Amino acid sequence: MKTRDPYFDNAKYLAILLVAVGHAWTPLREDSRTASALYLFVYTFHMPAFILVAGYFSRSFTGRPDQLRRLITGVLVPFLVFDTAYVLFKRWGDNDPDYPISLLDPYYVTWFLIALFIWRLTAPVWKIIRHPLPVALAVAALAAVSPHLGNDLNIQRVLQFLPFFVVGLLMRREHFTRMRRRDVRLASVPLALCALATAYWAVPRMEAGWTYRTYSAQEFGQEWWVGVVMSLALFGCGLVLTVCFLSWVPDRRVWFTVLGAGTVYGYLLHGFVAKGSRWWDWYEADWVGSPAGLVAVTLIGAVVISVLCTPPVRRAFRFLVEPSMGWAFRQGDRDGVPGDRHPAGARGS
């Protein structure tokens, strides 16, 4: 087995940390412009960064039997398990016993798994066409102006986030090394501060839902051409801030490197805490709405996601997140062949 690259484990942990903190800020947005600005700022790049890294680790995917087996056991099966589990949790926790189980309508965080499944299956196509990124951008822009696509498999997100996956497919390890150059890191500071100030300005002027990539322009009540502009603008902003983020990721082993191997666990499990906290009125406490409350909620979100990425949690839930399904495959497919397999690929994304 290849040695893990600590840079990518660090990047995945820090990205999933931002995902969890963003979810923790969600109930605070209505009463706090600061929380809303931080939320908009983080949502501009945290999933793009995650998706770009997932694309990078999909470069060697060709559809070999062993790769398909890992894709099924590490992505598709966990999607089926956790999508069902989240709906059952909603029925119980939100007192909504009739909420339907529909695998075509991914619930909450499970959208990323089905999106990754689709993106990775299409990876060989993006590697053979002549201009993959312009084509992916065109697909994303068309999705942003197509209100009739429907909600099956959260297809809007699959298509609108696609360019970041394609960028990852096109990258090499030296590109990440170049991001960490001193001049890039220094330039990232004023860029990030400018983006944060812009987010604060944009809070009362822009619908944060644009960053979710879930709807078309028409569904926001806008003209179709706004969807094209927003699609390209969000891609540009997301890519620039992703570079800023990745430029500061440590490239050596640090205390949280080990947690980067368990990000898929933290991602799938923290949603139960995030949803439960809203259904059970944890945010109704008076102190939560204060500036100190924002800091406390941020720290709680960071601690929860960190714990859920630890090795003991991974061991406890491995049977659900990384099930051993040798019984489901023919002998030749179970054996597989050696390949460019990095444990930080699909399962850790």
PDB file of C-alpha atoms in Angstrom, residues 19-269:
ATOM      1  CA  VAL A  19     -18.252  21.935   6.566  1.00  0.00           C
ATOM      2  CA  ALA A  20     -19.217  21.122  10.155  1.00  0.00           C
ATOM      3  CA  VAL A  21     -18.692  24.676  11.381  1.00  0.00           C
ATOM      4  CA  GLY A  22     -20.791  25.983   8.497  1.00  0.00           C
ATOM      5  CA  HIS A  23     -23.623  23.654   9.507  1.00  0.00           C
ATOM      6  CA  ALA A  24     -23.262  24.834  13.100  1.00  0.00           C
ATOM      7  CA  TRP A  25     -23.638  28.461  11.982  1.00  0.00           C
ATOM      8  CA  THR A  26     -26.786  27.809   9.933  1.00  0.00           C
ATOM      9  CA  PRO A  27     -29.374  28.482  12.692  1.00  0.00           C
ATOM     10  CA  LEU A  28     -27.531  31.679  13.707  1.00  0.00           C
ATOM     11  CA  ARG A  29     -27.778  33.393  10.339  1.00  0.00           C
ATOM     12  CA  GLU A  30     -31.211  34.926  10.833  1.00  0.00           C
ATOM     13  CA  ASP A  31     -30.147  37.052  13.805  1.00  0.00           C
ATOM     14  CA  SER A  32     -26.465  37.669  13.073  1.00  0.00           C
ATOM     15  CA  ARG A  33     -25.032  39.356  10.004  1.00  0.00           C
ATOM     16  CA  THR A  34     -21.569  38.277  11.137  1.00  0.00           C
ATOM     17  CA  ALA A  35     -22.619  34.621  11.219  1.00  0.00           C
ATOM     18  CA  SER A  36     -24.260  35.047   7.820  1.00  0.00           C
ATOM     19  CA  ALA A  37     -21.110  36.593   6.348  1.00  0.00           C
ATOM     20  CA  LEU A  38     -18.892  33.842   7.726  1.00  0.00           C
ATOM     21  CA  TYR A  39     -21.346  31.271   6.411  1.00  0.00           C
ATOM     22  CA  LEU A  40     -21.413  32.787   2.908  1.00  0.00           C
ATOM     23  CA  PHE A  41     -17.617  33.094   2.872  1.00  0.00           C
ATOM     24  CA  VAL A  42     -17.028  29.481   3.913  1.00  0.00           C
ATOM     25  CA  TYR A  43     -19.733  28.067   1.640  1.00  0.00           C
ATOM     26  CA  THR A  44     -18.057  29.688  -1.350  1.00  0.00           C
ATOM     27  CA  PHE A  45     -15.088  27.313  -1.158  1.00  0.00           C
ATOM     28  CA  HIS A  46     -15.354  24.508   1.413  1.00  0.00           C
ATOM     29  CA  MET A  47     -17.161  22.006  -0.846  1.00  0.00           C
ATOM     30  CA  PRO A  48     -15.222  23.112  -3.953  1.00  0.00           C
ATOM     31  CA  ALA A  49     -11.996  22.317  -2.077  1.00  0.00           C
ATOM     32  CA  PHE A  50     -13.351  18.948  -1.008  1.00  0.00           C
ATOM     33  CA  ILE A  51     -14.531  18.145  -4.543  1.00  0.00           C
ATOM     34  CA  LEU A  52     -11.271  19.257  -6.147  1.00  0.00           C
ATOM     35  CA  VAL A  53      -9.289  16.875  -3.936  1.00  0.00           C
ATOM     36  CA  ALA A  54     -11.767  14.082  -4.735  1.00  0.00           C
ATOM     37  CA  GLY A  55     -11.200  14.773  -8.431  1.00  0.00           C
ATOM     38  CA  TYR A  56      -7.436  14.644  -7.965  1.00  0.00           C
ATOM     39  CA  PHE A  57      -7.721  11.158  -6.470  1.00  0.00           C
ATOM     40  CA  SER A  58      -9.959  10.050  -9.321  1.00  0.00           C
ATOM     41  CA  ARG A  59      -7.261  10.550 -11.971  1.00  0.00           C
ATOM     42  CA  SER A  60      -6.433   6.841 -12.154  1.00  0.00           C
ATOM     43  CA  PHE A  61     -10.049   5.676 -12.358  1.00  0.00           C
ATOM     44  CA  THR A  62     -10.572   3.705 -15.565  1.00  0.00           C
ATOM     45  CA  GLY A  63     -13.424   1.431 -14.553  1.00  0.00           C
ATOM     46  CA  ARG A  64     -11.329  -1.635 -13.702  1.00  0.00           C
ATOM     47  CA  PRO A  65     -13.228  -4.283 -11.727  1.00  0.00           C
ATOM     48  CA  ASP A  66     -11.295  -3.561  -8.522  1.00  0.00           C
ATOM     49  CA  GLN A  67     -11.979   0.169  -8.889  1.00  0.00           C
ATOM     50  CA  LEU A  68     -15.667  -0.424  -9.474  1.00  0.00           C
ATOM     51  CA  ARG A  69     -15.787  -2.672  -6.426  1.00  0.00           C
ATOM     52  CA  ARG A  70     -14.280   0.057  -4.241  1.00  0.00           C
ATOM     53  CA  LEU A  71     -16.654   2.604  -5.741  1.00  0.00           C
ATOM     54  CA  ILE A  72     -19.636   0.422  -4.881  1.00  0.00           C
ATOM     55  CA  THR A  73     -18.540  -0.533  -1.365  1.00  0.00           C
ATOM     56  CA  GLY A  74     -16.998   2.832  -0.454  1.00  0.00           C
ATOM     57  CA  VAL A  75     -19.500   5.236  -2.018  1.00  0.00           C
ATOM     58  CA  LEU A  76     -22.718   3.685  -3.326  1.00  0.00           C
ATOM     59  CA  VAL A  77     -23.466   1.334  -0.425  1.00  0.00           C
ATOM     60  CA  PRO A  78     -22.778   3.996   2.260  1.00  0.00           C
ATOM     61  CA  PHE A  79     -25.098   6.316   0.331  1.00  0.00           C
ATOM     62  CA  LEU A  80     -27.892   3.745   0.421  1.00  0.00           C
ATOM     63  CA  VAL A  81     -27.300   3.041   4.124  1.00  0.00           C
ATOM     64  CA  PHE A  82     -26.981   6.621   5.336  1.00  0.00           C
ATOM     65  CA  ASP A  83     -29.689   8.111   3.156  1.00  0.00           C
ATOM     66  CA  THR A  84     -32.109   5.597   4.661  1.00  0.00           C
ATOM     67  CA  ALA A  85     -30.724   6.178   8.162  1.00  0.00           C
ATOM     68  CA  TYR A  86     -31.165   9.944   7.888  1.00  0.00           C
ATOM     69  CA  VAL A  87     -34.778   9.617   6.784  1.00  0.00           C
ATOM     70  CA  LEU A  88     -35.520   7.239   9.662  1.00  0.00           C
ATOM     71  CA  PHE A  89     -33.795   9.679  12.023  1.00  0.00           C
ATOM     72  CA  LYS A  90     -35.953  12.522  10.700  1.00  0.00           C
ATOM     73  CA  ARG A  91     -39.109  10.474  11.190  1.00  0.00           C
ATOM     74  CA  TRP A  92     -38.166   9.949  14.824  1.00  0.00           C
ATOM     75  CA  GLY A  93     -36.264  13.094  15.749  1.00  0.00           C
ATOM     76  CA  ASP A  94     -38.490  15.586  13.927  1.00  0.00           C
ATOM     77  CA  ASN A  95     -41.737  13.785  14.749  1.00  0.00           C
ATOM     78  CA  ASP A  96     -42.473  13.296  11.062  1.00  0.00           C
ATOM     79  CA  PRO A  97     -43.394   9.598  10.722  1.00  0.00           C
ATOM     80  CA  ASP A  98     -44.647   9.940   7.147  1.00  0.00           C
ATOM     81  CA  TYR A  99     -41.493  11.457   5.686  1.00  0.00           C
ATOM     82  CA  PRO A 100     -40.812   9.323   2.587  1.00  0.00           C
ATOM     83  CA  ILE A 101     -37.739   7.240   1.907  1.00  0.00           C
ATOM     84  CA  SER A 102     -36.661   8.138  -1.622  1.00  0.00           C
ATOM     85  CA  LEU A 103     -33.199   7.183  -2.772  1.00  0.00           C
ATOM     86  CA  LEU A 104     -33.681   9.444  -5.781  1.00  0.00           C
ATOM     87  CA  ASP A 105     -33.865  12.446  -3.454  1.00  0.00           C
ATOM     88  CA  PRO A 106     -30.669  12.367  -1.346  1.00  0.00           C
ATOM     89  CA  TYR A 107     -31.254  13.619   2.169  1.00  0.00           C
ATOM     90  CA  TYR A 108     -28.974  16.312   3.624  1.00  0.00           C
ATOM     91  CA  VAL A 109     -25.258  15.442   3.464  1.00  0.00           C
ATOM     92  CA  THR A 110     -25.736  12.227   1.489  1.00  0.00           C
ATOM     93  CA  TRP A 111     -25.934  14.183  -1.778  1.00  0.00           C
ATOM     94  CA  PHE A 112     -22.137  14.248  -1.916  1.00  0.00           C
ATOM     95  CA  LEU A 113     -21.868  10.458  -2.052  1.00  0.00           C
ATOM     96  CA  ILE A 114     -24.186  10.047  -5.016  1.00  0.00           C
ATOM     97  CA  ALA A 115     -22.508  13.014  -6.719  1.00  0.00           C
ATOM     98  CA  LEU A 116     -19.065  11.461  -6.182  1.00  0.00           C
ATOM     99  CA  PHE A 117     -20.360   8.163  -7.544  1.00  0.00           C
ATOM    100  CA  ILE A 118     -21.522   9.874 -10.750  1.00  0.00           C
ATOM    101  CA  TRP A 119     -18.442  12.078 -11.103  1.00  0.00           C
ATOM    102  CA  ARG A 120     -16.048   9.181 -10.672  1.00  0.00           C
ATOM    103  CA  LEU A 121     -17.900   7.009 -13.165  1.00  0.00           C
ATOM    104  CA  THR A 122     -17.541   9.802 -15.722  1.00  0.00           C
ATOM    105  CA  ALA A 123     -13.851  10.466 -14.955  1.00  0.00           C
ATOM    106  CA  PRO A 124     -12.589   8.476 -17.988  1.00  0.00           C
ATOM    107  CA  VAL A 125     -14.728  10.666 -20.261  1.00  0.00           C
ATOM    108  CA  TRP A 126     -13.266  13.918 -18.939  1.00  0.00           C
ATOM    109  CA  LYS A 127      -9.753  12.559 -19.410  1.00  0.00           C
ATOM    110  CA  ILE A 128     -10.185  11.815 -23.115  1.00  0.00           C
ATOM    111  CA  ILE A 129     -12.007  14.899 -24.383  1.00  0.00           C
ATOM    112  CA  ARG A 130      -9.935  17.785 -25.702  1.00  0.00           C
ATOM    113  CA  HIS A 131     -11.161  20.685 -23.543  1.00  0.00           C
ATOM    114  CA  PRO A 132     -12.652  19.139 -20.401  1.00  0.00           C
ATOM    115  CA  LEU A 133     -12.828  22.238 -18.201  1.00  0.00           C
ATOM    116  CA  PRO A 134     -14.629  24.526 -20.713  1.00  0.00           C
ATOM    117  CA  VAL A 135     -17.075  21.694 -21.402  1.00  0.00           C
ATOM    118  CA  ALA A 136     -17.668  21.161 -17.667  1.00  0.00           C
ATOM    119  CA  LEU A 137     -18.209  24.889 -17.185  1.00  0.00           C
ATOM    120  CA  ALA A 138     -20.720  24.893 -20.028  1.00  0.00           C
ATOM    121  CA  VAL A 139     -22.546  21.942 -18.441  1.00  0.00           C
ATOM    122  CA  ALA A 140     -22.655  23.751 -15.086  1.00  0.00           C
ATOM    123  CA  ALA A 141     -23.927  26.973 -16.685  1.00  0.00           C
ATOM    124  CA  LEU A 142     -26.621  25.114 -18.615  1.00  0.00           C
ATOM    125  CA  ALA A 143     -27.745  23.399 -15.419  1.00  0.00           C
ATOM    126  CA  ALA A 144     -27.984  26.782 -13.708  1.00  0.00           C
ATOM    127  CA  VAL A 145     -30.537  27.905 -16.302  1.00  0.00           C
ATOM    128  CA  SER A 146     -32.504  24.633 -16.530  1.00  0.00           C
ATOM    129  CA  PRO A 147     -35.336  24.634 -13.976  1.00  0.00           C
ATOM    130  CA  HIS A 148     -36.869  21.492 -15.461  1.00  0.00           C
ATOM    131  CA  LEU A 149     -33.977  19.189 -14.579  1.00  0.00           C
ATOM    132  CA  GLY A 150     -35.864  18.103 -11.479  1.00  0.00           C
ATOM    133  CA  ASN A 151     -34.500  16.977  -8.118  1.00  0.00           C
ATOM    134  CA  ASP A 152     -33.646  13.339  -8.841  1.00  0.00           C
ATOM    135  CA  LEU A 153     -30.185  12.480  -7.468  1.00  0.00           C
ATOM    136  CA  ASN A 154     -29.760  16.184  -6.659  1.00  0.00           C
ATOM    137  CA  ILE A 155     -28.729  16.564 -10.279  1.00  0.00           C
ATOM    138  CA  GLN A 156     -28.352  20.351 -10.070  1.00  0.00           C
ATOM    139  CA  ARG A 157     -25.550  19.998  -7.538  1.00  0.00           C
ATOM    140  CA  VAL A 158     -23.963  17.155  -9.481  1.00  0.00           C
ATOM    141  CA  LEU A 159     -23.753  19.300 -12.611  1.00  0.00           C
ATOM    142  CA  GLN A 160     -23.066  22.711 -11.081  1.00  0.00           C
ATOM    143  CA  PHE A 161     -20.201  21.460  -8.898  1.00  0.00           C
ATOM    144  CA  LEU A 162     -18.774  19.344 -11.736  1.00  0.00           C
ATOM    145  CA  PRO A 163     -16.086  21.854 -12.848  1.00  0.00           C
ATOM    146  CA  PHE A 164     -14.269  21.575  -9.518  1.00  0.00           C
ATOM    147  CA  PHE A 165     -14.076  17.796  -9.907  1.00  0.00           C
ATOM    148  CA  VAL A 166     -12.722  18.212 -13.426  1.00  0.00           C
ATOM    149  CA  VAL A 167     -10.097  20.703 -12.205  1.00  0.00           C
ATOM    150  CA  GLY A 168      -8.952  18.074  -9.705  1.00  0.00           C
ATOM    151  CA  LEU A 169      -8.714  15.489 -12.480  1.00  0.00           C
ATOM    152  CA  LEU A 170      -6.417  17.810 -14.421  1.00  0.00           C
ATOM    153  CA  MET A 171      -4.072  18.563 -11.521  1.00  0.00           C
ATOM    154  CA  ARG A 172      -0.752  16.973 -10.609  1.00  0.00           C
ATOM    155  CA  ARG A 173       1.014  16.842  -7.255  1.00  0.00           C
ATOM    156  CA  GLU A 174       3.337  19.686  -8.223  1.00  0.00           C
ATOM    157  CA  HIS A 175       0.368  22.020  -8.633  1.00  0.00           C
ATOM    158  CA  PHE A 176      -0.400  21.655  -4.931  1.00  0.00           C
ATOM    159  CA  THR A 177       3.263  22.234  -4.146  1.00  0.00           C
ATOM    160  CA  ARG A 178       3.209  25.473  -6.117  1.00  0.00           C
ATOM    161  CA  MET A 179       0.173  26.640  -4.183  1.00  0.00           C
ATOM    162  CA  ARG A 180       2.244  26.576  -1.015  1.00  0.00           C
ATOM    163  CA  ARG A 181       4.857  28.992  -2.335  1.00  0.00           C
ATOM    164  CA  ARG A 182       5.469  31.977  -0.105  1.00  0.00           C
ATOM    165  CA  ASP A 183       4.163  34.510  -2.625  1.00  0.00           C
ATOM    166  CA  VAL A 184       0.900  32.582  -3.039  1.00  0.00           C
ATOM    167  CA  ARG A 185       0.416  32.354   0.703  1.00  0.00           C
ATOM    168  CA  LEU A 186       1.080  36.048   1.188  1.00  0.00           C
ATOM    169  CA  ALA A 187      -1.329  36.978  -1.611  1.00  0.00           C
ATOM    170  CA  SER A 188      -3.993  34.702  -0.139  1.00  0.00           C
ATOM    171  CA  VAL A 189      -4.334  36.797   3.031  1.00  0.00           C
ATOM    172  CA  PRO A 190      -5.619  40.049   1.471  1.00  0.00           C
ATOM    173  CA  LEU A 191      -7.672  38.035  -1.021  1.00  0.00           C
ATOM    174  CA  ALA A 192      -9.409  36.109   1.770  1.00  0.00           C
ATOM    175  CA  LEU A 193      -9.987  39.276   3.799  1.00  0.00           C
ATOM    176  CA  CYS A 194     -11.430  41.015   0.734  1.00  0.00           C
ATOM    177  CA  ALA A 195     -13.704  38.005   0.125  1.00  0.00           C
ATOM    178  CA  LEU A 196     -14.861  38.065   3.742  1.00  0.00           C
ATOM    179  CA  ALA A 197     -15.631  41.787   3.533  1.00  0.00           C
ATOM    180  CA  THR A 198     -17.493  41.195   0.275  1.00  0.00           C
ATOM    181  CA  ALA A 199     -19.498  38.422   1.929  1.00  0.00           C
ATOM    182  CA  TYR A 200     -20.466  40.808   4.739  1.00  0.00           C
ATOM    183  CA  TRP A 201     -21.594  43.373   2.153  1.00  0.00           C
ATOM    184  CA  ALA A 202     -23.472  40.718   0.150  1.00  0.00           C
ATOM    185  CA  VAL A 203     -25.460  39.240   3.046  1.00  0.00           C
ATOM    186  CA  PRO A 204     -28.552  41.465   2.595  1.00  0.00           C
ATOM    187  CA  ARG A 205     -28.112  41.593  -1.183  1.00  0.00           C
ATOM    188  CA  MET A 206     -27.532  37.978  -2.233  1.00  0.00           C
ATOM    189  CA  GLU A 207     -29.378  34.740  -1.626  1.00  0.00           C
ATOM    190  CA  ALA A 208     -26.950  32.342   0.093  1.00  0.00           C
ATOM    191  CA  GLY A 209     -28.706  29.486  -1.677  1.00  0.00           C
ATOM    192  CA  TRP A 210     -26.658  30.263  -4.793  1.00  0.00           C
ATOM    193  CA  THR A 211     -23.666  28.654  -3.100  1.00  0.00           C
ATOM    194  CA  TYR A 212     -25.573  25.388  -2.618  1.00  0.00           C
ATOM    195  CA  ARG A 213     -25.843  24.890  -6.418  1.00  0.00           C
ATOM    196  CA  THR A 214     -29.258  23.300  -5.802  1.00  0.00           C
ATOM    197  CA  TYR A 215     -31.473  25.562  -7.903  1.00  0.00           C
ATOM    198  CA  SER A 216     -31.558  27.268 -11.275  1.00  0.00           C
ATOM    199  CA  ALA A 217     -31.677  31.026 -11.770  1.00  0.00           C
ATOM    200  CA  GLN A 218     -35.366  30.899 -12.652  1.00  0.00           C
ATOM    201  CA  GLU A 219     -36.141  29.192  -9.343  1.00  0.00           C
ATOM    202  CA  PHE A 220     -34.539  32.197  -7.628  1.00  0.00           C
ATOM    203  CA  GLY A 221     -36.855  34.477  -9.604  1.00  0.00           C
ATOM    204  CA  GLN A 222     -34.016  35.696 -11.851  1.00  0.00           C
ATOM    205  CA  GLU A 223     -33.553  35.937 -15.609  1.00  0.00           C
ATOM    206  CA  TRP A 224     -31.820  32.959 -17.242  1.00  0.00           C
ATOM    207  CA  TRP A 225     -28.626  34.886 -18.028  1.00  0.00           C
ATOM    208  CA  VAL A 226     -28.114  35.547 -14.304  1.00  0.00           C
ATOM    209  CA  GLY A 227     -27.632  31.810 -13.881  1.00  0.00           C
ATOM    210  CA  VAL A 228     -24.776  31.806 -16.398  1.00  0.00           C
ATOM    211  CA  VAL A 229     -23.108  34.794 -14.744  1.00  0.00           C
ATOM    212  CA  MET A 230     -23.500  33.372 -11.231  1.00  0.00           C
ATOM    213  CA  SER A 231     -22.281  29.944 -12.296  1.00  0.00           C
ATOM    214  CA  LEU A 232     -19.057  31.353 -13.731  1.00  0.00           C
ATOM    215  CA  ALA A 233     -18.609  33.899 -10.926  1.00  0.00           C
ATOM    216  CA  LEU A 234     -19.067  31.304  -8.190  1.00  0.00           C
ATOM    217  CA  PHE A 235     -16.649  28.983  -9.957  1.00  0.00           C
ATOM    218  CA  GLY A 236     -14.028  31.720 -10.165  1.00  0.00           C
ATOM    219  CA  CYS A 237     -14.482  32.833  -6.560  1.00  0.00           C
ATOM    220  CA  GLY A 238     -14.610  29.263  -5.329  1.00  0.00           C
ATOM    221  CA  LEU A 239     -11.431  28.313  -7.177  1.00  0.00           C
ATOM    222  CA  VAL A 240      -9.494  31.373  -5.978  1.00  0.00           C
ATOM    223  CA  LEU A 241     -10.517  30.824  -2.358  1.00  0.00           C
ATOM    224  CA  THR A 242      -9.763  27.104  -2.667  1.00  0.00           C
ATOM    225  CA  VAL A 243      -6.224  27.995  -3.714  1.00  0.00           C
ATOM    226  CA  CYS A 244      -5.998  30.417  -0.770  1.00  0.00           C
ATOM    227  CA  PHE A 245      -7.185  27.661   1.550  1.00  0.00           C
ATOM    228  CA  LEU A 246      -4.882  24.970   0.144  1.00  0.00           C
ATOM    229  CA  SER A 247      -1.878  27.306   0.241  1.00  0.00           C
ATOM    230  CA  TRP A 248      -1.999  27.271   4.043  1.00  0.00           C
ATOM    231  CA  VAL A 249      -2.519  23.529   4.497  1.00  0.00           C
ATOM    232  CA  PRO A 250       0.551  21.987   6.214  1.00  0.00           C
ATOM    233  CA  ASP A 251       2.466  19.506   4.062  1.00  0.00           C
ATOM    234  CA  ARG A 252       3.902  17.580   7.018  1.00  0.00           C
ATOM    235  CA  ARG A 253       2.385  15.404   9.694  1.00  0.00           C
ATOM    236  CA  VAL A 254       0.699  17.427  12.452  1.00  0.00           C
ATOM    237  CA  TRP A 255      -1.615  16.496  15.305  1.00  0.00           C
ATOM    238  CA  PHE A 256      -4.735  16.403  13.120  1.00  0.00           C
ATOM    239  CA  THR A 257      -3.215  14.494  10.172  1.00  0.00           C
ATOM    240  CA  VAL A 258      -4.558  11.191  11.488  1.00  0.00           C
ATOM    241  CA  LEU A 259      -8.072  12.678  11.479  1.00  0.00           C
ATOM    242  CA  GLY A 260      -7.845  13.311   7.748  1.00  0.00           C
ATOM    243  CA  ALA A 261      -8.131   9.581   7.115  1.00  0.00           C
ATOM    244  CA  GLY A 262     -11.576   9.579   8.730  1.00  0.00           C
ATOM    245  CA  THR A 263     -13.255  12.588   7.115  1.00  0.00           C
ATOM    246  CA  VAL A 264     -15.958  10.514   5.444  1.00  0.00           C
ATOM    247  CA  TYR A 265     -16.948   9.261   8.910  1.00  0.00           C
ATOM    248  CA  GLY A 266     -17.114  12.769  10.305  1.00  0.00           C
ATOM    249  CA  TYR A 267     -19.033  13.976   7.259  1.00  0.00           C
ATOM    250  CA  LEU A 268     -21.677  11.260   7.381  1.00  0.00           C
ATOM    251  CA  LEU A 269     -22.099  11.155  11.168  1.00  0.00           C
TER     252      LEU A 269
END
